[in-house]
Amino acid sequence: MFVVELRPDCFKGHFVAVDGIMDDDQDGETGADDRPQREIMGVLLSPALEQSEWSCLRLVYQITGSGSLEVLQRSEGKSFDKPLWSSQAPSDSWVISSMDLQNNTEPYRVVIEGKPGRSPGSSVAIFEIHISPGYCLECDFEESHLCGYSNQWNANVNWYVGGGGVQVLHNNMPNDHTYNNWTGHFMYVDSIYAKTFKEVAKLVSPMTTVPMSGCLSFQYQRSEERGNLFSVFTRDRLGQYQELWRAGSENQSSWSETLGEWIPVQVDLRAPYSVQVVFEVAFNSPRGGRVALDDISFSPEFCSTDTEPTFDPSIANCNFEAGFCLYTQDQVGWSSWRRVSVKPNIFRNGDHTTGAGSFLLAHSRLSPHSGYVSRLNGPTLPGNMKYCLRFYFSLRGFNQTDQALAVYLQQQQSGSQEKIWTQGEKSRGIWIGTDVTFQTSQPAKVVFISTCRSFWDCGSVALDDISVSLGDCELTADLLTFSLPGHCDFETGLCGYTQDKELDAADWERRRGPTPTSYTGPRGDHTTGLGYYLYMEASPMLPGQSVRLLSRPLRGSRGPQCLRFFYHMYGSGTGQLSVYLDKGGSDVLLWQRSGEQSIAWLRARVEYQCDSQHQIVFEANRGSSVRSDIAIDDIVLEGGPCPEMEIRATVGTSNEIE
């Protein structure tokens, strides 16, 4: 690894690169002595930046062959860098990427990490780094990089740079809006080469990297009243379009006055996840005229004071630790959802949030009644929006479970119900995470319904950790996919964690589903119930032997740090799980549990402080028998103290029949 100090504007005319180099005596990823090949990584570090106002970082880069490039934000006193952007996509030419740097009251540094792949000829190169004030969506098109805006190529009609004192196609090209003369620049698209019906030209902004809501402004002009259609859309990472604005009939009465003049436009933009702004012009013929665009700007304030503020759907979030939150039931009795808790034990699974907290349970009592329905109603959500609903459910009991749980969308005005999800997975004894994307044209409520037809067709079901966010579930997850150092759910790998080859007798194994030995280990992971976790397989090990997992090196900080993770220690011969702080080869014990704990995943929280470079170590020791599997999942390392424990009712053993 090498480190280079960088400036906010550098490398113009030159570039820096880090190349993947294979040693001559090595073949593939390991050498003759079976040691892993050393990772090659180049790190660029900026000077301390004081950006009290919003700014935009633009990066001109190229990934050849295979490799990755990541941009992070490093704050003083924090052990972990905040990911801003990353890419693993190779390209045959230089690529421009933009990322928003939110206003910050404290100085910070920008860290750029390049890792070339192992394949021959792989490299990661950077040609230019540019930090400018304002939002990445903003542009006056005076710079050669065009603020990262790009033309989506069409064989006949495209956006071009106009102005600069050059008149190529026409002698009646407009003055730009920024300077109101021929020397300034703007973007334009012309119909002169249109050949087919509805030729379309698209000018695409950089992808936003943080949630943004406010007023998008721009200037445009058209040379013809008819023959073209000018629209503005947002496009998300899934390629879905949503129209923001269209030059329409409301302006028709003033065409005679505005043709050939710059017209200001303001439109509200809501981007709770990553989107691009697309300026699209469609022509019907070569006589469709010309459309010009200039001076795109953005304000965090909405265009109109009458605009409704962005709705926060987190009002529908609930983990049931302190009650039902804003969820209600139609009636209370035999058909109600009841809030229960299970003290950690080896017979019954606890809640999903902590393993020892509260959750909701339906149809758990033996009842003389049959043919009843348990309904849990969420708070009202506004219409004309797309939502992502996430929740966890667990099937319990011994009867049929086909009707155990379904989710409906109930329209507030009409009262009609639409089923948006039904339970298909029948795995018992684990918490299964699921997500549902839905859209409603009018205010509506999410309703969780469990149906009991008769004693022999009445499945018991548990519900926990409900959350609602704006947008498609794939998009809202995508905005948070960056993995901070130390954060890992093991769904795609070890996230930078490594096995300690020197001090342990075996390795932590990555697995999904139950462990091979019966009556020990988890039945599924904690993240989704159907994903991956790490565990120690006790069968081939001797009593007292251990496996150790090391985090990547972490910088020291003056303030407290919080480590959170879930652990599973079930089995009559369970040994010991320890968490250490490794400072230069010296281990300091932070947390420890011994013996069988629970059949459920339990949450651990450890607050520590270390002012020098260190690593976190997870060590599992094999117990007296093969029923000694120990598992870990969902590790989170964050700066700052651990939050206070949730308020919840006194934990007691649930006497429900499950």
Short mmCIF file of C-alpha atoms in Angstrom, two decimals, residues 64-455:
data_model
loop_
_atom_site.label_atom_id
_atom_site.label_comp_id
_atom_site.label_asym_id
_atom_site.label_seq_id
_atom_site.Cartn_x
_atom_site.Cartn_y
_atom_site.Cartn_z
CA THR A 64 -8.70 -1.21 -16.56
CA GLY A 65 -9.26 -4.96 -16.43
CA SER A 66 -10.58 -5.49 -12.92
CA GLY A 67 -10.34 -3.54 -9.70
CA SER A 68 -12.22 -1.15 -7.43
CA LEU A 69 -12.15 2.53 -6.55
CA GLU A 70 -13.68 3.96 -3.38
CA VAL A 71 -14.02 7.52 -2.04
CA LEU A 72 -14.40 8.05 1.71
CA GLN A 73 -14.67 10.97 4.11
CA ARG A 74 -12.35 10.97 7.13
CA SER A 75 -13.22 13.11 10.15
CA GLU A 76 -10.84 13.90 12.98
CA GLY A 77 -11.31 11.68 16.01
CA LYS A 78 -13.29 8.99 14.16
CA SER A 79 -11.95 5.47 13.76
CA PHE A 80 -14.06 4.82 10.68
CA ASP A 81 -14.22 6.58 7.33
CA LYS A 82 -17.62 7.39 5.85
CA PRO A 83 -18.06 5.88 2.36
CA LEU A 84 -19.19 8.41 -0.27
CA TRP A 85 -18.95 6.44 -3.52
CA SER A 86 -17.44 3.29 -5.00
CA SER A 87 -17.16 1.53 -8.36
CA GLN A 88 -15.91 -1.77 -9.72
CA ALA A 89 -17.03 -1.21 -13.32
CA PRO A 90 -14.17 -1.38 -15.85
CA SER A 91 -14.08 1.17 -18.70
CA ASP A 92 -12.17 1.67 -21.94
CA SER A 93 -11.86 5.43 -21.42
CA TRP A 94 -11.84 8.11 -18.73
CA VAL A 95 -15.07 8.30 -16.70
CA ILE A 96 -16.42 11.25 -14.69
CA SER A 97 -18.13 10.57 -11.37
CA SER A 98 -19.65 13.15 -9.03
CA MET A 99 -20.47 12.96 -5.34
CA ASP A 100 -22.07 15.50 -3.02
CA LEU A 101 -20.13 16.64 0.05
CA GLN A 102 -22.69 17.81 2.59
CA ASN A 103 -21.95 20.91 4.65
CA ASN A 104 -19.74 20.02 7.58
CA THR A 105 -18.90 22.05 10.66
CA GLU A 106 -15.64 20.16 11.28
CA PRO A 107 -12.60 19.77 9.02
CA TYR A 108 -12.27 16.47 7.19
CA ARG A 109 -10.13 14.73 4.61
CA VAL A 110 -11.11 12.94 1.42
CA VAL A 111 -9.62 9.44 1.10
CA ILE A 112 -9.46 7.69 -2.29
CA GLU A 113 -8.59 3.99 -2.29
CA GLY A 114 -7.73 2.13 -5.50
CA LYS A 115 -7.35 -1.65 -5.60
CA PRO A 116 -6.36 -3.25 -8.92
CA GLY A 117 -7.57 -6.77 -9.57
CA ARG A 118 -5.40 -9.89 -9.73
CA SER A 119 -5.82 -10.35 -13.49
CA PRO A 120 -2.87 -9.31 -15.70
CA GLY A 121 -2.99 -5.72 -16.94
CA SER A 122 -5.40 -4.51 -14.26
CA SER A 123 -4.97 -0.96 -13.00
CA VAL A 124 -6.86 1.90 -11.38
CA ALA A 125 -6.00 5.45 -12.52
CA ILE A 126 -7.11 8.98 -11.60
CA PHE A 127 -6.73 11.87 -14.03
CA GLU A 128 -8.44 14.75 -12.22
CA ILE A 129 -9.94 15.61 -8.83
CA HIS A 130 -12.07 18.72 -8.59
CA ILE A 131 -14.00 20.09 -5.60
CA SER A 132 -16.33 23.02 -6.29
CA PRO A 133 -18.98 24.79 -4.20
CA GLY A 134 -22.63 23.93 -4.77
CA TYR A 135 -24.61 20.80 -5.58
CA CYS A 136 -23.47 18.26 -8.17
CA LEU A 137 -26.75 18.81 -10.05
CA GLU A 138 -25.84 22.45 -10.65
CA CYS A 139 -24.17 23.52 -13.91
CA ASP A 140 -23.68 26.58 -16.14
CA PHE A 141 -21.77 24.46 -18.73
CA GLU A 142 -18.77 26.82 -18.76
CA GLU A 143 -16.26 24.12 -17.75
CA SER A 144 -15.01 21.39 -20.07
CA HIS A 145 -16.20 18.63 -17.73
CA LEU A 146 -19.81 19.91 -18.10
CA CYS A 147 -20.33 19.18 -14.39
CA GLY A 148 -20.51 15.46 -15.15
CA TYR A 149 -23.59 15.81 -17.39
CA SER A 150 -23.57 13.36 -20.28
CA ASN A 151 -25.38 12.94 -23.57
CA GLN A 152 -27.15 9.61 -24.03
CA TRP A 153 -26.04 8.98 -27.60
CA ASN A 154 -28.61 8.87 -30.39
CA ALA A 155 -27.63 8.28 -34.01
CA ASN A 156 -29.49 11.37 -35.24
CA VAL A 157 -30.22 13.89 -32.47
CA ASN A 158 -27.94 14.73 -29.54
CA TRP A 159 -27.19 17.45 -27.02
CA TYR A 160 -24.17 19.62 -27.97
CA VAL A 161 -22.26 22.43 -26.33
CA GLY A 162 -23.25 25.79 -27.81
CA GLY A 163 -21.78 29.25 -27.51
CA GLY A 164 -18.13 30.06 -27.03
CA GLY A 165 -18.21 32.42 -30.02
CA VAL A 166 -18.58 29.50 -32.46
CA GLN A 167 -21.62 29.30 -34.77
CA VAL A 168 -21.55 25.98 -36.61
CA LEU A 169 -25.02 25.02 -37.75
CA HIS A 170 -26.88 28.30 -37.46
CA ASN A 171 -26.23 31.97 -37.48
CA ASN A 172 -29.14 32.56 -35.14
CA MET A 173 -27.80 30.63 -32.13
CA PRO A 174 -28.79 32.37 -28.89
CA ASN A 175 -26.56 34.13 -26.42
CA ASP A 176 -25.97 32.01 -23.37
CA HIS A 177 -27.96 32.86 -20.24
CA THR A 178 -25.05 32.99 -17.80
CA TYR A 179 -23.23 35.92 -19.44
CA ASN A 180 -25.82 36.92 -22.06
CA ASN A 181 -23.23 36.90 -24.86
CA TRP A 182 -21.72 34.60 -27.49
CA THR A 183 -18.68 33.72 -25.39
CA GLY A 184 -20.66 31.84 -22.73
CA HIS A 185 -21.74 28.22 -23.11
CA PHE A 186 -24.99 26.32 -22.95
CA MET A 187 -26.38 22.96 -24.11
CA TYR A 188 -28.64 22.61 -27.13
CA VAL A 189 -30.26 19.97 -29.30
CA ASP A 190 -31.39 20.55 -32.90
CA SER A 191 -33.85 18.70 -35.11
CA ILE A 192 -31.91 19.23 -38.35
CA TYR A 193 -30.73 15.60 -38.43
CA ALA A 194 -33.98 14.03 -37.18
CA LYS A 195 -34.98 11.24 -39.58
CA THR A 196 -37.74 9.24 -37.89
CA PHE A 197 -40.85 10.03 -35.91
CA LYS A 198 -40.16 11.06 -32.32
CA GLU A 199 -36.36 11.20 -32.30
CA VAL A 200 -35.25 11.63 -28.65
CA ALA A 201 -32.17 13.33 -27.18
CA LYS A 202 -31.34 12.91 -23.48
CA LEU A 203 -29.01 14.99 -21.30
CA VAL A 204 -28.36 13.13 -18.06
CA SER A 205 -27.11 14.58 -14.77
CA PRO A 206 -24.71 12.82 -12.39
CA MET A 207 -26.35 10.31 -10.05
CA THR A 208 -27.16 11.85 -6.67
CA THR A 209 -25.29 10.18 -3.83
CA VAL A 210 -27.28 11.47 -0.83
CA PRO A 211 -31.02 11.99 -0.22
CA MET A 212 -32.05 15.43 -1.53
CA SER A 213 -35.28 17.44 -1.56
CA GLY A 214 -35.77 20.99 -2.77
CA CYS A 215 -36.19 23.22 -5.79
CA LEU A 216 -34.55 22.43 -9.14
CA SER A 217 -34.21 25.52 -11.37
CA PHE A 218 -33.04 25.96 -14.96
CA GLN A 219 -33.33 28.23 -18.01
CA TYR A 220 -34.49 27.04 -21.42
CA GLN A 221 -35.64 28.36 -24.77
CA ARG A 222 -37.25 26.91 -27.90
CA SER A 223 -37.01 28.22 -31.46
CA GLU A 224 -40.24 26.61 -32.64
CA GLU A 225 -43.69 26.49 -31.13
CA ARG A 226 -44.52 23.01 -32.44
CA GLY A 227 -42.59 19.98 -33.57
CA ASN A 228 -40.75 19.27 -30.31
CA LEU A 229 -41.53 18.09 -26.81
CA PHE A 230 -39.31 19.16 -23.92
CA SER A 231 -39.60 17.22 -20.62
CA VAL A 232 -37.64 16.71 -17.40
CA PHE A 233 -37.59 13.34 -15.60
CA THR A 234 -35.86 11.61 -12.74
CA ARG A 235 -34.36 8.18 -13.45
CA ASP A 236 -33.43 5.82 -10.62
CA ARG A 237 -30.85 3.04 -10.57
CA LEU A 238 -33.44 0.55 -11.79
CA GLY A 239 -34.04 2.68 -14.88
CA GLN A 240 -37.52 3.78 -13.81
CA TYR A 241 -38.58 7.27 -15.00
CA GLN A 242 -40.80 9.78 -13.23
CA GLU A 243 -41.81 13.00 -14.98
CA LEU A 244 -41.10 16.23 -13.09
CA TRP A 245 -42.06 18.86 -15.66
CA ARG A 246 -43.09 19.32 -19.29
CA ALA A 247 -43.19 22.44 -21.45
CA GLY A 248 -46.94 22.35 -21.88
CA SER A 249 -50.13 24.13 -22.69
CA GLU A 250 -49.94 26.50 -19.75
CA ASN A 251 -47.24 28.39 -21.66
CA GLN A 252 -48.96 28.40 -25.04
CA SER A 253 -50.55 31.83 -24.59
CA SER A 254 -47.15 33.49 -24.32
CA TRP A 255 -45.31 31.73 -27.16
CA SER A 256 -45.21 34.85 -29.32
CA GLU A 257 -43.37 36.69 -26.57
CA THR A 258 -41.10 33.92 -25.33
CA LEU A 259 -39.90 32.14 -28.49
CA GLY A 260 -36.15 32.70 -28.72
CA GLU A 261 -35.95 34.03 -25.15
CA TRP A 262 -34.68 32.31 -22.02
CA ILE A 263 -37.55 31.07 -19.85
CA PRO A 264 -36.99 30.29 -16.14
CA VAL A 265 -38.41 27.08 -14.70
CA GLN A 266 -38.64 25.89 -11.10
CA VAL A 267 -39.78 22.40 -10.16
CA ASP A 268 -39.83 20.51 -6.86
CA LEU A 269 -37.45 17.55 -6.68
CA ARG A 270 -37.68 14.76 -4.12
CA ALA A 271 -34.85 12.21 -4.22
CA PRO A 272 -34.91 10.00 -1.11
CA TYR A 273 -32.58 7.62 -2.98
CA SER A 274 -30.10 7.94 -5.84
CA VAL A 275 -31.55 9.43 -9.04
CA GLN A 276 -30.41 11.21 -12.18
CA VAL A 277 -32.18 14.21 -13.69
CA VAL A 278 -32.87 13.66 -17.41
CA PHE A 279 -33.57 16.59 -19.77
CA GLU A 280 -35.32 15.00 -22.75
CA VAL A 281 -36.27 16.52 -26.11
CA ALA A 282 -38.33 14.64 -28.70
CA PHE A 283 -38.71 15.76 -32.34
CA ASN A 284 -41.34 14.74 -34.87
CA SER A 285 -39.46 15.92 -37.95
CA PRO A 286 -36.32 17.79 -39.15
CA ARG A 287 -38.39 20.97 -38.81
CA GLY A 288 -38.84 20.58 -35.05
CA GLY A 289 -36.52 23.49 -34.30
CA ARG A 290 -34.02 23.76 -31.48
CA VAL A 291 -34.12 23.59 -27.66
CA ALA A 292 -31.41 25.18 -25.48
CA LEU A 293 -30.67 24.67 -21.77
CA ASP A 294 -28.52 26.65 -19.33
CA ASP A 295 -27.87 27.50 -15.67
CA ILE A 296 -29.19 24.47 -13.77
CA SER A 297 -29.30 25.14 -10.02
CA PHE A 298 -30.68 23.55 -6.87
CA SER A 299 -31.92 24.86 -3.52
CA PRO A 300 -32.75 22.78 -0.42
CA GLU A 301 -35.90 24.90 -0.02
CA PHE A 302 -38.95 23.89 -2.05
CA CYS A 303 -39.95 26.18 -4.91
CA SER A 304 -43.23 27.15 -3.28
CA THR A 305 -44.01 27.74 0.35
CA ASP A 306 -47.22 25.79 -0.26
CA THR A 307 -45.31 22.64 -1.18
CA GLU A 308 -45.93 19.86 1.28
CA PRO A 309 -42.76 18.88 3.15
CA THR A 310 -41.22 15.52 2.36
CA PHE A 311 -43.11 12.84 4.25
CA ASP A 312 -41.14 10.79 6.75
CA PRO A 313 -42.54 7.25 6.61
CA SER A 314 -40.57 6.21 9.69
CA ILE A 315 -43.73 6.95 11.70
CA ALA A 316 -44.65 3.40 10.67
CA ASN A 317 -41.46 1.89 12.15
CA CYS A 318 -41.81 -0.25 15.25
CA ASN A 319 -39.78 -2.86 17.11
CA PHE A 320 -42.44 -3.23 19.84
CA GLU A 321 -39.91 -2.79 22.63
CA ALA A 322 -41.87 0.06 24.24
CA GLY A 323 -45.38 -0.72 22.99
CA PHE A 324 -47.38 -0.81 19.77
CA CYS A 325 -46.03 2.54 18.48
CA LEU A 326 -48.68 3.92 16.07
CA TYR A 327 -50.16 0.50 15.25
CA THR A 328 -53.73 -0.22 16.32
CA GLN A 329 -56.16 -3.14 16.44
CA ASP A 330 -59.85 -3.21 15.56
CA GLN A 331 -60.74 -5.10 18.69
CA VAL A 332 -59.01 -6.69 21.64
CA GLY A 333 -59.78 -10.25 22.70
CA TRP A 334 -59.19 -13.72 21.36
CA SER A 335 -58.46 -12.32 17.90
CA SER A 336 -55.90 -9.73 18.94
CA TRP A 337 -52.20 -9.50 18.33
CA ARG A 338 -50.53 -9.61 21.75
CA ARG A 339 -47.17 -8.22 22.75
CA VAL A 340 -45.06 -10.88 24.47
CA SER A 341 -41.46 -11.51 25.42
CA VAL A 342 -39.35 -14.60 25.91
CA LYS A 343 -36.51 -14.77 28.39
CA PRO A 344 -33.39 -16.22 26.68
CA ASN A 345 -33.64 -20.00 26.93
CA ILE A 346 -32.94 -23.14 24.88
CA PHE A 347 -36.57 -24.00 24.11
CA ARG A 348 -38.21 -20.93 22.57
CA ASN A 349 -36.94 -18.29 20.16
CA GLY A 350 -36.98 -14.71 21.44
CA ASP A 351 -37.62 -11.52 19.49
CA HIS A 352 -35.61 -10.41 16.45
CA THR A 353 -34.49 -7.01 17.79
CA THR A 354 -32.34 -8.19 20.69
CA GLY A 355 -33.19 -11.84 21.29
CA ALA A 356 -34.62 -10.92 24.69
CA GLY A 357 -37.07 -8.14 23.84
CA SER A 358 -40.72 -7.93 22.82
CA PHE A 359 -42.61 -8.96 19.69
CA LEU A 360 -46.20 -9.50 18.58
CA LEU A 361 -47.83 -12.92 18.58
CA ALA A 362 -51.14 -14.05 17.02
CA HIS A 363 -53.16 -17.25 17.61
CA SER A 364 -51.09 -18.66 20.39
CA ARG A 365 -53.76 -19.55 22.94
CA LEU A 366 -56.00 -22.58 22.88
CA SER A 367 -59.40 -21.07 22.24
CA PRO A 368 -62.94 -22.47 22.01
CA HIS A 369 -63.55 -19.98 19.24
CA SER A 370 -62.67 -20.57 15.59
CA GLY A 371 -62.94 -18.61 12.37
CA TYR A 372 -61.41 -15.38 13.62
CA VAL A 373 -58.98 -12.86 12.15
CA SER A 374 -56.24 -10.84 13.85
CA ARG A 375 -55.75 -7.41 12.26
CA LEU A 376 -52.89 -4.98 12.98
CA ASN A 377 -53.39 -1.57 11.35
CA GLY A 378 -50.48 0.76 10.59
CA PRO A 379 -50.62 4.58 10.50
CA THR A 380 -51.98 6.36 7.41
CA LEU A 381 -49.46 6.90 4.61
CA PRO A 382 -50.00 9.68 2.00
CA GLY A 383 -50.97 8.73 -1.54
CA ASN A 384 -49.14 9.19 -4.85
CA MET A 385 -45.93 7.77 -3.40
CA LYS A 386 -43.95 4.55 -3.59
CA TYR A 387 -42.98 2.80 -0.37
CA CYS A 388 -40.75 -0.02 0.83
CA LEU A 389 -42.13 -2.10 3.70
CA ARG A 390 -39.71 -4.34 5.61
CA PHE A 391 -40.57 -6.65 8.50
CA TYR A 392 -39.68 -9.96 10.18
CA PHE A 393 -42.04 -12.86 10.86
CA SER A 394 -41.62 -16.19 12.57
CA LEU A 395 -43.92 -19.23 12.26
CA ARG A 396 -44.64 -20.91 15.56
CA GLY A 397 -46.99 -23.62 16.79
CA PHE A 398 -47.81 -27.02 15.37
CA ASN A 399 -50.89 -26.44 13.19
CA GLN A 400 -51.31 -25.49 9.53
CA THR A 401 -49.74 -22.17 8.62
CA ASP A 402 -50.91 -21.40 5.07
CA GLN A 403 -53.02 -18.49 6.34
CA ALA A 404 -50.64 -17.49 9.13
CA LEU A 405 -49.83 -14.04 7.76
CA ALA A 406 -50.75 -11.75 4.87
CA VAL A 407 -50.26 -8.02 4.30
CA TYR A 408 -52.95 -5.80 2.80
CA LEU A 409 -53.12 -2.20 1.68
CA GLN A 410 -56.34 -0.57 2.87
CA GLN A 411 -57.43 2.59 1.03
CA GLN A 412 -58.56 5.28 3.44
CA GLN A 413 -61.33 6.76 1.28
CA SER A 414 -62.94 3.67 -0.22
CA GLY A 415 -62.00 1.21 2.50
CA SER A 416 -61.07 -1.35 -0.15
CA GLN A 417 -58.27 -3.81 0.56
CA GLU A 418 -55.57 -5.10 -1.78
CA LYS A 419 -53.29 -7.99 -0.83
CA ILE A 420 -49.65 -6.95 -1.40
CA TRP A 421 -47.87 -9.90 0.25
CA THR A 422 -48.62 -13.40 1.44
CA GLN A 423 -46.44 -15.73 3.45
CA GLY A 424 -44.79 -18.40 1.34
CA GLU A 425 -41.76 -19.46 3.37
CA LYS A 426 -42.69 -22.13 5.93
CA SER A 427 -39.41 -22.47 7.82
CA ARG A 428 -40.10 -22.69 11.53
CA GLY A 429 -38.10 -21.46 14.47
CA ILE A 430 -36.30 -18.63 12.67
CA TRP A 431 -37.04 -14.97 12.03
CA ILE A 432 -37.46 -14.41 8.30
CA GLY A 433 -36.95 -10.92 6.89
CA THR A 434 -38.96 -9.80 3.88
CA ASP A 435 -39.58 -6.59 1.96
CA VAL A 436 -42.50 -5.39 -0.14
CA THR A 437 -42.57 -2.48 -2.60
CA PHE A 438 -45.99 -0.92 -3.08
CA GLN A 439 -47.52 2.26 -4.46
CA THR A 440 -50.83 3.88 -3.61
CA SER A 441 -52.73 6.65 -5.40
CA GLN A 442 -54.58 7.72 -2.24
CA PRO A 443 -53.86 7.69 1.51
CA ALA A 444 -53.75 4.13 2.77
CA LYS A 445 -52.77 1.92 5.68
CA VAL A 446 -50.68 -1.24 5.79
CA VAL A 447 -52.62 -4.01 7.55
CA PHE A 448 -51.08 -7.25 8.87
CA ILE A 449 -53.71 -10.02 8.94
CA SER A 450 -53.47 -13.50 10.45
CA THR A 451 -56.40 -15.84 9.82
CA CYS A 452 -57.58 -18.73 11.96
CA ARG A 453 -60.26 -20.96 10.36
CA SER A 454 -60.43 -23.69 12.97
CA PHE A 455 -58.35 -25.31 15.67
#
